[in-house]
mmCIF file of C-alpha atoms and ligand atoms in Angstrom:
data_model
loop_
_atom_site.group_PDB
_atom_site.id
_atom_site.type_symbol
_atom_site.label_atom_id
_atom_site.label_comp_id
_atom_site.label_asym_id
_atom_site.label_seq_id
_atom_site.Cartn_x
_atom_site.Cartn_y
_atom_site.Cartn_z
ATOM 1 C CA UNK A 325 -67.732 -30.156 -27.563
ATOM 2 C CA UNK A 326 -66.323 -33.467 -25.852
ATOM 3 C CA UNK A 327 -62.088 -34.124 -27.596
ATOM 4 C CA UNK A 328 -63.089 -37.397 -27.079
ATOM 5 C CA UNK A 329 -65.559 -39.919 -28.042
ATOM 6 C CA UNK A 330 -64.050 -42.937 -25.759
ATOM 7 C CA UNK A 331 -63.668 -42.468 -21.927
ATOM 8 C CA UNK A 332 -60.472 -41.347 -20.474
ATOM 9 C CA UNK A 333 -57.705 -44.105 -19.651
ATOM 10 C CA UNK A 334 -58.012 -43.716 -15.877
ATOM 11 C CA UNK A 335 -54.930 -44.355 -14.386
ATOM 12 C CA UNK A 336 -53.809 -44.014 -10.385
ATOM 13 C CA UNK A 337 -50.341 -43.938 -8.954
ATOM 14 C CA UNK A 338 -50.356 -45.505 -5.342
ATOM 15 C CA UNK A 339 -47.956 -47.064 -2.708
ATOM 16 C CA UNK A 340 -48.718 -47.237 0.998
ATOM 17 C CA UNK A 341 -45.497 -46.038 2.162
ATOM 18 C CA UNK A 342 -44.149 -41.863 2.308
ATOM 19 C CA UNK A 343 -41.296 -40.784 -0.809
ATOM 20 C CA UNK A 344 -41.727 -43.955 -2.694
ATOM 21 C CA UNK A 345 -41.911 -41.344 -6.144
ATOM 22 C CA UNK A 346 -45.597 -41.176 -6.546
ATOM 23 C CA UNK A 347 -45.644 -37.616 -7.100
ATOM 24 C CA UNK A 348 -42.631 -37.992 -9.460
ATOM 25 C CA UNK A 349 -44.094 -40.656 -11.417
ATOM 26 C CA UNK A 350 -47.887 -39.010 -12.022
ATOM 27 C CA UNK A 351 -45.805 -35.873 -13.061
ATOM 28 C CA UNK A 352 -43.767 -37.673 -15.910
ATOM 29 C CA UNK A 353 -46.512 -40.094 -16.912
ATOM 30 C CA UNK A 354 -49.255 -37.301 -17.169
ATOM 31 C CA UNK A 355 -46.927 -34.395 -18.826
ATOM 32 C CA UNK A 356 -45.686 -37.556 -21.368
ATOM 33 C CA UNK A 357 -49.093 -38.989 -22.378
ATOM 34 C CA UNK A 358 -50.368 -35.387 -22.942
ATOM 35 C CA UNK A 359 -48.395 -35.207 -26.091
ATOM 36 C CA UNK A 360 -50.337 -38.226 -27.030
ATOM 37 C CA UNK A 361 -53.746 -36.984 -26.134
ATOM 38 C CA UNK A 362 -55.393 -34.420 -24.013
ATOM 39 C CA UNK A 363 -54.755 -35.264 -20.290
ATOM 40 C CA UNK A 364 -56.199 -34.305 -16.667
ATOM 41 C CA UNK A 365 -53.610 -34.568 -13.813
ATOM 42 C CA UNK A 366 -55.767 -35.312 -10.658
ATOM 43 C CA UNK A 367 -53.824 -34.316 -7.609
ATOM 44 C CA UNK A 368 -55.876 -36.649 -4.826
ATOM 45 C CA UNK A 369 -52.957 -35.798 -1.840
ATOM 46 C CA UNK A 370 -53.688 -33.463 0.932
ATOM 47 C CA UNK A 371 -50.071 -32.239 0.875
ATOM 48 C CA UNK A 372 -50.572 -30.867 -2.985
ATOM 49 C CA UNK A 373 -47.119 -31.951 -4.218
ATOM 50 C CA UNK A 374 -48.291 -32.038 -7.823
ATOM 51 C CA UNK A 375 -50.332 -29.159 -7.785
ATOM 52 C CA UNK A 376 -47.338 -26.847 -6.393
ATOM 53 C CA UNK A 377 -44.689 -28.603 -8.824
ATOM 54 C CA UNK A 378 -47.476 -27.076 -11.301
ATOM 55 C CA UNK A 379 -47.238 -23.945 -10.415
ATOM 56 C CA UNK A 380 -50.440 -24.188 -7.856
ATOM 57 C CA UNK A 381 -48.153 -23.027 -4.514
ATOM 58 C CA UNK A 382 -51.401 -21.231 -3.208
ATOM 59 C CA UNK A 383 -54.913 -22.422 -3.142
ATOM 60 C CA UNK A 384 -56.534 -21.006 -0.369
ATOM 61 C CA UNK A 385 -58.922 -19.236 -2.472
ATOM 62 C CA UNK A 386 -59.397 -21.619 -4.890
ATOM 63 C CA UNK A 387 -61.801 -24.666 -5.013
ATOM 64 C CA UNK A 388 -60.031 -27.799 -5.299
ATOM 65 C CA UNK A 389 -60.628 -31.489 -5.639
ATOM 66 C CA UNK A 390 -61.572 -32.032 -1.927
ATOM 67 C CA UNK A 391 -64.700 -29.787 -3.350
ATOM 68 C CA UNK A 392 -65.576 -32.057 -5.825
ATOM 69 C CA UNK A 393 -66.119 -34.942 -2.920
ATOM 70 C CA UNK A 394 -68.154 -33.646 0.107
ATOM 71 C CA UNK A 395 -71.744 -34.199 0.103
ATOM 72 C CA UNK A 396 -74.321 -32.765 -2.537
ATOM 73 C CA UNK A 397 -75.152 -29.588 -0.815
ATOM 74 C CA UNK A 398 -71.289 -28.515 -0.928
ATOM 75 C CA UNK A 399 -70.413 -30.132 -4.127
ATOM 76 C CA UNK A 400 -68.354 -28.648 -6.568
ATOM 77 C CA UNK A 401 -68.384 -29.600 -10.077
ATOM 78 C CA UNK A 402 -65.379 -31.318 -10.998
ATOM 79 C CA UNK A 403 -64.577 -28.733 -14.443
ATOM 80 C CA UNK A 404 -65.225 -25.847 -11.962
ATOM 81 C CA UNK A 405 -61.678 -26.463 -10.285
ATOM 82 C CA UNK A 406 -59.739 -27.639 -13.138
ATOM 83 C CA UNK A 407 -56.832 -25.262 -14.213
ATOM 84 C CA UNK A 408 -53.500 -25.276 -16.503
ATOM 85 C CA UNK A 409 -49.850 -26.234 -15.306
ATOM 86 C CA UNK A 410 -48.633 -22.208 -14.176
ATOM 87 C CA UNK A 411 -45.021 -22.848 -14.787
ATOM 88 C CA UNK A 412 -45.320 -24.468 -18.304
ATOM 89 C CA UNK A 413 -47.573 -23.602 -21.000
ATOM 90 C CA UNK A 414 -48.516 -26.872 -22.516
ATOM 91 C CA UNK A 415 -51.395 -25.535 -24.829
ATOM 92 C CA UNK A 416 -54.322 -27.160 -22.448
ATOM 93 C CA UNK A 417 -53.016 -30.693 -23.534
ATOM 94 C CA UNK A 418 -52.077 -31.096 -19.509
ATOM 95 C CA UNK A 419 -54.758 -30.237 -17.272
ATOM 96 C CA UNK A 420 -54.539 -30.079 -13.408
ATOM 97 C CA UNK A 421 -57.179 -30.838 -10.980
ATOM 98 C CA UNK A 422 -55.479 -29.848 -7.637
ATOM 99 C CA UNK A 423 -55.537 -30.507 -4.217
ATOM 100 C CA UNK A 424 -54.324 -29.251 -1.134
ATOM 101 C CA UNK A 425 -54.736 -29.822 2.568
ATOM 102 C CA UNK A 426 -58.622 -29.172 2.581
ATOM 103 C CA UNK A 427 -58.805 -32.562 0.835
ATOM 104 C CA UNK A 428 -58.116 -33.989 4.400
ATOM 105 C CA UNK A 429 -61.057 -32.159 5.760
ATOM 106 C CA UNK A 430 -63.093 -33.425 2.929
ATOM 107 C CA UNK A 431 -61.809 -37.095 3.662
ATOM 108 C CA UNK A 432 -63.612 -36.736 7.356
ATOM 109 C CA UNK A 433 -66.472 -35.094 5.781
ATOM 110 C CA UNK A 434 -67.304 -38.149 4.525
ATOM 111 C CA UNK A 435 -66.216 -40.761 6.381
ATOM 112 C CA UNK A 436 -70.022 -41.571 6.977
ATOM 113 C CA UNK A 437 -71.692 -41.045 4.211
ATOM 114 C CA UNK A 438 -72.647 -44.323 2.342
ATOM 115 C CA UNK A 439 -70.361 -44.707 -1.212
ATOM 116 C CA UNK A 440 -67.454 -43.153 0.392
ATOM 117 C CA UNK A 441 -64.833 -44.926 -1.331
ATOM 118 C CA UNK A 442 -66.761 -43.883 -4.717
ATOM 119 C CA UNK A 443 -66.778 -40.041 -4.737
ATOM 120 C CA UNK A 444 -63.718 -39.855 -6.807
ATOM 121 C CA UNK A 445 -65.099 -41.883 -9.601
ATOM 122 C CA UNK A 446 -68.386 -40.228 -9.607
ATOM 123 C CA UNK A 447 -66.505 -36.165 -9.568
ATOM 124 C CA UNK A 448 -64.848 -37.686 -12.513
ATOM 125 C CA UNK A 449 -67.409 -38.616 -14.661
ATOM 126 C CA UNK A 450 -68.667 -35.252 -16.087
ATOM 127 C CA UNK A 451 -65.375 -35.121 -17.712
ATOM 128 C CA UNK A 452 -64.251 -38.620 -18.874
ATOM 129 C CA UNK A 453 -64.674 -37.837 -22.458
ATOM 130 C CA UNK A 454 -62.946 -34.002 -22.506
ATOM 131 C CA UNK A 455 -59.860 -36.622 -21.845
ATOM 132 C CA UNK A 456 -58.083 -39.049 -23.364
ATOM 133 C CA UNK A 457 -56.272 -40.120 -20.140
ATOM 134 C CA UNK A 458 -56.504 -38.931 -16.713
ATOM 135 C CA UNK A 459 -53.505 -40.248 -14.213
ATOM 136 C CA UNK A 460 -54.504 -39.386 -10.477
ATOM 137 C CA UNK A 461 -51.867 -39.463 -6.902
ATOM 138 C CA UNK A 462 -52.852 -40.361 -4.334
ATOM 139 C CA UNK A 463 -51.775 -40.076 -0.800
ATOM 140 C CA UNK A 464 -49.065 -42.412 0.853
ATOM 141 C CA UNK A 465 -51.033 -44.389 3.683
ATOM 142 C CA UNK A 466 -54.061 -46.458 3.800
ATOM 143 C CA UNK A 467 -57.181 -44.353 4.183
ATOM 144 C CA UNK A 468 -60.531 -43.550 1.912
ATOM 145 C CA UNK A 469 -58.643 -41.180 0.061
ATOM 146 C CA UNK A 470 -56.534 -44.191 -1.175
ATOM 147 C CA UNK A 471 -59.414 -46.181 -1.550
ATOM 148 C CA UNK A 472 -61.292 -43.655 -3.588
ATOM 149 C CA UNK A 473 -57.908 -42.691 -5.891
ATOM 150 C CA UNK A 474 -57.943 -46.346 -6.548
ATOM 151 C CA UNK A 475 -60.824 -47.367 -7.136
ATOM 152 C CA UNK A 476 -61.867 -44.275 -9.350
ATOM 153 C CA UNK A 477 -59.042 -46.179 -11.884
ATOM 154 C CA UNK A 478 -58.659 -49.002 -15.085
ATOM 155 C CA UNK A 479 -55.129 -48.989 -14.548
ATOM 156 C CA UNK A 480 -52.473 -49.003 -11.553
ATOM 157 C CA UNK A 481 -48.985 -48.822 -11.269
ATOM 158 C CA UNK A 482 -46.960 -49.034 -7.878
ATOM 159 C CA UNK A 483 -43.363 -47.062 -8.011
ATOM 160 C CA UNK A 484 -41.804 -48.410 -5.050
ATOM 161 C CA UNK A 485 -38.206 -46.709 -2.857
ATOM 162 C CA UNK A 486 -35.990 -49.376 -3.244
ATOM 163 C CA UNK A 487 -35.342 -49.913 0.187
ATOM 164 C CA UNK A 488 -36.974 -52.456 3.218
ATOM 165 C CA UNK A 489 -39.937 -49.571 3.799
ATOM 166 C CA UNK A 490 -40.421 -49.271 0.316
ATOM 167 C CA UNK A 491 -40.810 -52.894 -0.272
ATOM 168 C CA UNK A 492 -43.169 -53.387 2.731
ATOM 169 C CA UNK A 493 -45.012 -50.302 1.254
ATOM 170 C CA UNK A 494 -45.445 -52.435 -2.467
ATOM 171 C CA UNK A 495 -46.849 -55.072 -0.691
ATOM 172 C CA UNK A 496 -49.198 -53.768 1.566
ATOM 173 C CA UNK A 497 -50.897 -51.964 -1.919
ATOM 174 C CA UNK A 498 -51.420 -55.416 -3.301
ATOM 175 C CA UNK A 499 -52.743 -56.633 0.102
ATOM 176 C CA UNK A 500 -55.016 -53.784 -0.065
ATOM 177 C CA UNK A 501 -56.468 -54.141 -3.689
ATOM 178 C CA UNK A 502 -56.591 -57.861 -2.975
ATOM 179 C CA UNK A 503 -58.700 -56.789 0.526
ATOM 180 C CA UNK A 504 -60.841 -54.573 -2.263
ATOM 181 C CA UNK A 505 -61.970 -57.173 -5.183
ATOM 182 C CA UNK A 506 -62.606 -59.544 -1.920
ATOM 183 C CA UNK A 507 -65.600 -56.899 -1.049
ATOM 184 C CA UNK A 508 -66.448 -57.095 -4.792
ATOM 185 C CA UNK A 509 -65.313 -53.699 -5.579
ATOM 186 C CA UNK A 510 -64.000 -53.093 -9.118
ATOM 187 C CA UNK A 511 -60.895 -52.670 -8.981
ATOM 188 C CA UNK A 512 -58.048 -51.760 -11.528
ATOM 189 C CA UNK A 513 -54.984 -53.812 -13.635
ATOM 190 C CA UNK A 514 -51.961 -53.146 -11.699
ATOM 191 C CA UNK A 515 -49.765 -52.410 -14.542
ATOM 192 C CA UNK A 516 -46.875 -53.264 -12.843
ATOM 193 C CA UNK A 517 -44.501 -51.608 -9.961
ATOM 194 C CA UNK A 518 -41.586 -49.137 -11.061
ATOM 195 C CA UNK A 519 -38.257 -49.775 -8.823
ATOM 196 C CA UNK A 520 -37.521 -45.687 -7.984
ATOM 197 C CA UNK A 521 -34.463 -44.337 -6.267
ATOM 198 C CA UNK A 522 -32.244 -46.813 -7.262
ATOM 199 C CA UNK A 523 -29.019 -46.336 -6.105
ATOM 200 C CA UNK A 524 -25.857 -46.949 -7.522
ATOM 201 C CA UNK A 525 -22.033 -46.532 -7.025
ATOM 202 C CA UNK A 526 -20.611 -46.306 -9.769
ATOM 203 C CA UNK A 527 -20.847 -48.888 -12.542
ATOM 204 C CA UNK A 528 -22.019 -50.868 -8.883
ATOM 205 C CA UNK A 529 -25.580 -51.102 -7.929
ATOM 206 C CA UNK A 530 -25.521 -51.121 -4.412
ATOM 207 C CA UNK A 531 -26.632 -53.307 -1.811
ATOM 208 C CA UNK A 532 -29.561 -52.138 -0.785
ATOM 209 C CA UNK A 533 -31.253 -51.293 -4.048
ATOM 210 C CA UNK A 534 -30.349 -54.752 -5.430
ATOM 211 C CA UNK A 535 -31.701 -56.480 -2.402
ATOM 212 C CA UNK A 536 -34.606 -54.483 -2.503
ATOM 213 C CA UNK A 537 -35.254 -55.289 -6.358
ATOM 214 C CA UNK A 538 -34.820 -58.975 -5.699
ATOM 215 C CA UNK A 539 -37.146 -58.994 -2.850
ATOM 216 C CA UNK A 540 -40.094 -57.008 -4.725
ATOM 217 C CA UNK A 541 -39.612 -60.458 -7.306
ATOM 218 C CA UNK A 542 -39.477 -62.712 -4.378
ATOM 219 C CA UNK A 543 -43.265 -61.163 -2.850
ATOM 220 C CA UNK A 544 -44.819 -60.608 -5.737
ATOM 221 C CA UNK A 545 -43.822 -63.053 -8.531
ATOM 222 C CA UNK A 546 -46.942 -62.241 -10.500
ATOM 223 C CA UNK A 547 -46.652 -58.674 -11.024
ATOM 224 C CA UNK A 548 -44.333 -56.911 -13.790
ATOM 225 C CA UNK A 549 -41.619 -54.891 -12.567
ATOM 226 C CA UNK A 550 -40.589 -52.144 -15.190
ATOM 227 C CA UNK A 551 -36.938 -50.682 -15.559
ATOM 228 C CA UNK A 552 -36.041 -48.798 -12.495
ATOM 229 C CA UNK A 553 -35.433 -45.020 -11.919
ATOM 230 C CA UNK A 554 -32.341 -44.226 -10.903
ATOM 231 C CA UNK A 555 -31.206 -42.010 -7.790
ATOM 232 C CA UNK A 556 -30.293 -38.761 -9.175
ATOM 233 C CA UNK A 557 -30.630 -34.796 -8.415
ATOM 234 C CA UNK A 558 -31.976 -34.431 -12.157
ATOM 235 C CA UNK A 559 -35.211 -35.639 -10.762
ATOM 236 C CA UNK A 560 -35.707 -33.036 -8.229
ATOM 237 C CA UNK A 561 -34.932 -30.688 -10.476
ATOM 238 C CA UNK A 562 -36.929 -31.076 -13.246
ATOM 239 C CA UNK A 563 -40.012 -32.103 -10.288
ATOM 240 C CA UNK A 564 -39.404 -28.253 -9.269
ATOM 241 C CA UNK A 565 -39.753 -26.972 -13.044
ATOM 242 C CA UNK A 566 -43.103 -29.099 -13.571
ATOM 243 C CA UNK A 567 -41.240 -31.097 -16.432
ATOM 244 C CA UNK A 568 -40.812 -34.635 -17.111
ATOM 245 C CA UNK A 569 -37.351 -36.259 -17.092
ATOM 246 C CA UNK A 570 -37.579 -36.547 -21.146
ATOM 247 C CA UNK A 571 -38.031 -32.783 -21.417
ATOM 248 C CA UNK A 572 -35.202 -31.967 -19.671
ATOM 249 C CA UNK A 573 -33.474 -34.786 -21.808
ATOM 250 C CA UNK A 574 -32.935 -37.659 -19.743
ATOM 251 C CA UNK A 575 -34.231 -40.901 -21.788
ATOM 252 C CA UNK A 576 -32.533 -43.267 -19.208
ATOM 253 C CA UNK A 577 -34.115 -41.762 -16.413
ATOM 254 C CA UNK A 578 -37.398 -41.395 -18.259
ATOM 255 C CA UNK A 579 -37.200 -45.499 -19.727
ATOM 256 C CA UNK A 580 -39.676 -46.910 -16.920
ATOM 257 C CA UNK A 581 -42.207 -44.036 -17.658
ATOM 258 C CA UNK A 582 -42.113 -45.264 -21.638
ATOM 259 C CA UNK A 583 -42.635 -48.548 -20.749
ATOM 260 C CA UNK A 584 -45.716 -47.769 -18.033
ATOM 261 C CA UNK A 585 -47.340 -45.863 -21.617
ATOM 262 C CA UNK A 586 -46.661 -49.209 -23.810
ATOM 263 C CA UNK A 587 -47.834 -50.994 -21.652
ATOM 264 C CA UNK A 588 -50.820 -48.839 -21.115
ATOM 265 C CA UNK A 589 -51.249 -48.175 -24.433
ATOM 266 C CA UNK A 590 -51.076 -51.981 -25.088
ATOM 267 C CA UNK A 591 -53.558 -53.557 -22.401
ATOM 268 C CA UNK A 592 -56.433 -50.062 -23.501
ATOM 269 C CA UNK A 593 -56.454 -51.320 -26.738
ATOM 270 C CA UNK A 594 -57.243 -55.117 -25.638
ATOM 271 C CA UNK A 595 -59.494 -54.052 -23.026
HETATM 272 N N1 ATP B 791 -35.223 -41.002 -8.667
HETATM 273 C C1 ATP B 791 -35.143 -39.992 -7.790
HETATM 274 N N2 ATP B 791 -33.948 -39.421 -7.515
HETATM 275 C C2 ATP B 791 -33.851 -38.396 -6.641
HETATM 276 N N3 ATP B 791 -34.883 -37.845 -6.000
HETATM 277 C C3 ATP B 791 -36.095 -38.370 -6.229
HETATM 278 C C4 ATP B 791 -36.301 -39.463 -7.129
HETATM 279 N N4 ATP B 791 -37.631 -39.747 -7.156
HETATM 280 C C5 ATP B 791 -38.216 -38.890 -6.314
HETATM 281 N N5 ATP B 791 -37.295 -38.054 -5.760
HETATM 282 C C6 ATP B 791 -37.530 -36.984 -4.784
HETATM 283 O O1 ATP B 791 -37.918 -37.624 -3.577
HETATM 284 C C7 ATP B 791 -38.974 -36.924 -2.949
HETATM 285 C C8 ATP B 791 -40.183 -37.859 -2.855
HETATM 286 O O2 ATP B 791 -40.640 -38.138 -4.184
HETATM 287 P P1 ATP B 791 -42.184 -38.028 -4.520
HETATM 288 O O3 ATP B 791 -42.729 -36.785 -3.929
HETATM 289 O O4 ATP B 791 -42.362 -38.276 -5.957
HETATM 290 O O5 ATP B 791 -42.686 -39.289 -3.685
HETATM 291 P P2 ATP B 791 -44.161 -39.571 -3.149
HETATM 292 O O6 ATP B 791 -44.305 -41.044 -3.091
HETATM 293 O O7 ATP B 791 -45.137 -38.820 -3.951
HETATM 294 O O8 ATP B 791 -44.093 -38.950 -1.689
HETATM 295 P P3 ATP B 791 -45.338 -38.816 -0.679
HETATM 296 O O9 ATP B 791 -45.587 -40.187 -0.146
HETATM 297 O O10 ATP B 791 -44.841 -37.853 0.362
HETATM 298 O O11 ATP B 791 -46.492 -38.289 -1.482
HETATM 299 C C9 ATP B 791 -39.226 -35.682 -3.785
HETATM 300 O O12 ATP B 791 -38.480 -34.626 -3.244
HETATM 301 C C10 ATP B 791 -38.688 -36.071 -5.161
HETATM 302 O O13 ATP B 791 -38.235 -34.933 -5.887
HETATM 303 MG MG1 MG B 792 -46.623 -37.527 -3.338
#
């Protein structure tokens, strides 16, 4: 019987540029939502960050998203590959659909086929309304894995490394989903970018970080920036364990990820 009778919230965490906190932000807006309503992880990164911060360290013998995406013949259904965090028994609220490096293998197995940029969406379907929200990574550079975690989505949000790379990173994603609805793809509501990594010294933010912050608001004046995450070795940490940062008690570190699920919760219920 489908726990749901509306679709899954679909929403993708992307930013073209390496450590910006994807990973990190999927993880704490997917474990947090989940005690809302019944959610799927999607890991949709060849170098299965999520998946092994879930427990899934090994998955050579598993099926895994990458399955889900190659042409008919090979095609795994998507509920086929879809297992429970290891590390954390959260009652099948949290799902994870993982992913490891076969997913780049899968990415040049269809680099021809017409719809490429589409096989995400469509491996998602059979299971929109088991789910109340489904929050999908994606990988850090341009590429149809990108295109496919992005466009399988309603809603994105951008956490960017607040340094110069991480900036250039924020931008080029807008470029990109500007480059999409050009080609009159649908594409999803940015939701806003998250500032992550912010350092400070202190009671002193420093330099770098604050430059960083102003400049994001200097490129793109039209797109909400929510509270930053600070720098800190809690996050790593509680990554490791599979937790969010408000499980292991941190509600200042966790503050951006409460506002991403206002504000999601807010714009799903006008949409
Ligand atoms: N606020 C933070 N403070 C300290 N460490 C952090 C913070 N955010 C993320 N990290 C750590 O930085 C590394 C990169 O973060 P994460 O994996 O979330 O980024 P990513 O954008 O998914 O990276 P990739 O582009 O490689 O997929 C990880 O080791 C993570 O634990
Ligand atoms: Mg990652």
């Amino acid at each position: 019987m489908p726990e749901s009778t509306k679709p899954a919230k679909i929403l993708t965490v992307a930013c073209l540029s390496g450590g910006s906190g994807k990973t990190t932000t999927v993880l704490n807006l997917a474990t947090m939502l989940s005690q809302t309503g019944k959610t799927l992880a999607v890991d949709f990164d060849p170098q299965g960050n999520l998946s092994q911060w879930l427990g899934w360290a090994d998955l050579s013998e598993d099926a895994t998203i990458a399955e889900t995406i190659l042409p008919s013949s090979d095609r795994v259904q998507v509920e086929e590959i879809i297992k429970p965090p290891v590390n954390e028994d959260r009652e099948g609220r949290l799902m994870l659909a993982p992913s490891d490096y076969s997913l780049s293998r899968a990415a040049d197995a269809i680099a021809m086929e017409p719809g490429r940029e589409r096989f995400l969406k469509r491996a998602l379907k059979p299971v929109l309304s088991d789910y109340e929200f489904i929050v999908i990574d994606s990988p850090p550079s341009k590429g149809i894995l990108t295109y496919n975690a992005i466009l399988a989505a309603d809603y994105l949000v951008i956490p960017t490394e607040c340094t110069h790379k991480g900036v250039m990173g924020a931008v080029s994603t807008v470029v990109l989903v500007k480059e999409l609805l050009e080609l009159d793809f649908n594409v999803p509501q940015i939701l806003g970018i998250i500032p992550t990594r912010d350092q400070w010294a202190g009671a002193n933010q420093t330099r770098m970080s604050k430059a960083a912050i102003e400049a994001i608001k200097e490129a793109l004046p039209d797109i909400h920036i929510f509270s930053s995450v600070r720098q800190s070795t809690t996050v790593q940490q509680t990554n490791y364990k599979g937790w969010s940062l408000q499980e292991a008690g941190d509600e200042s570190l966790a503050q951006a990820y409460i506002e991403v699920i206002n504000t999601l919760m807010k714009e799903s219920s006008n949409a």
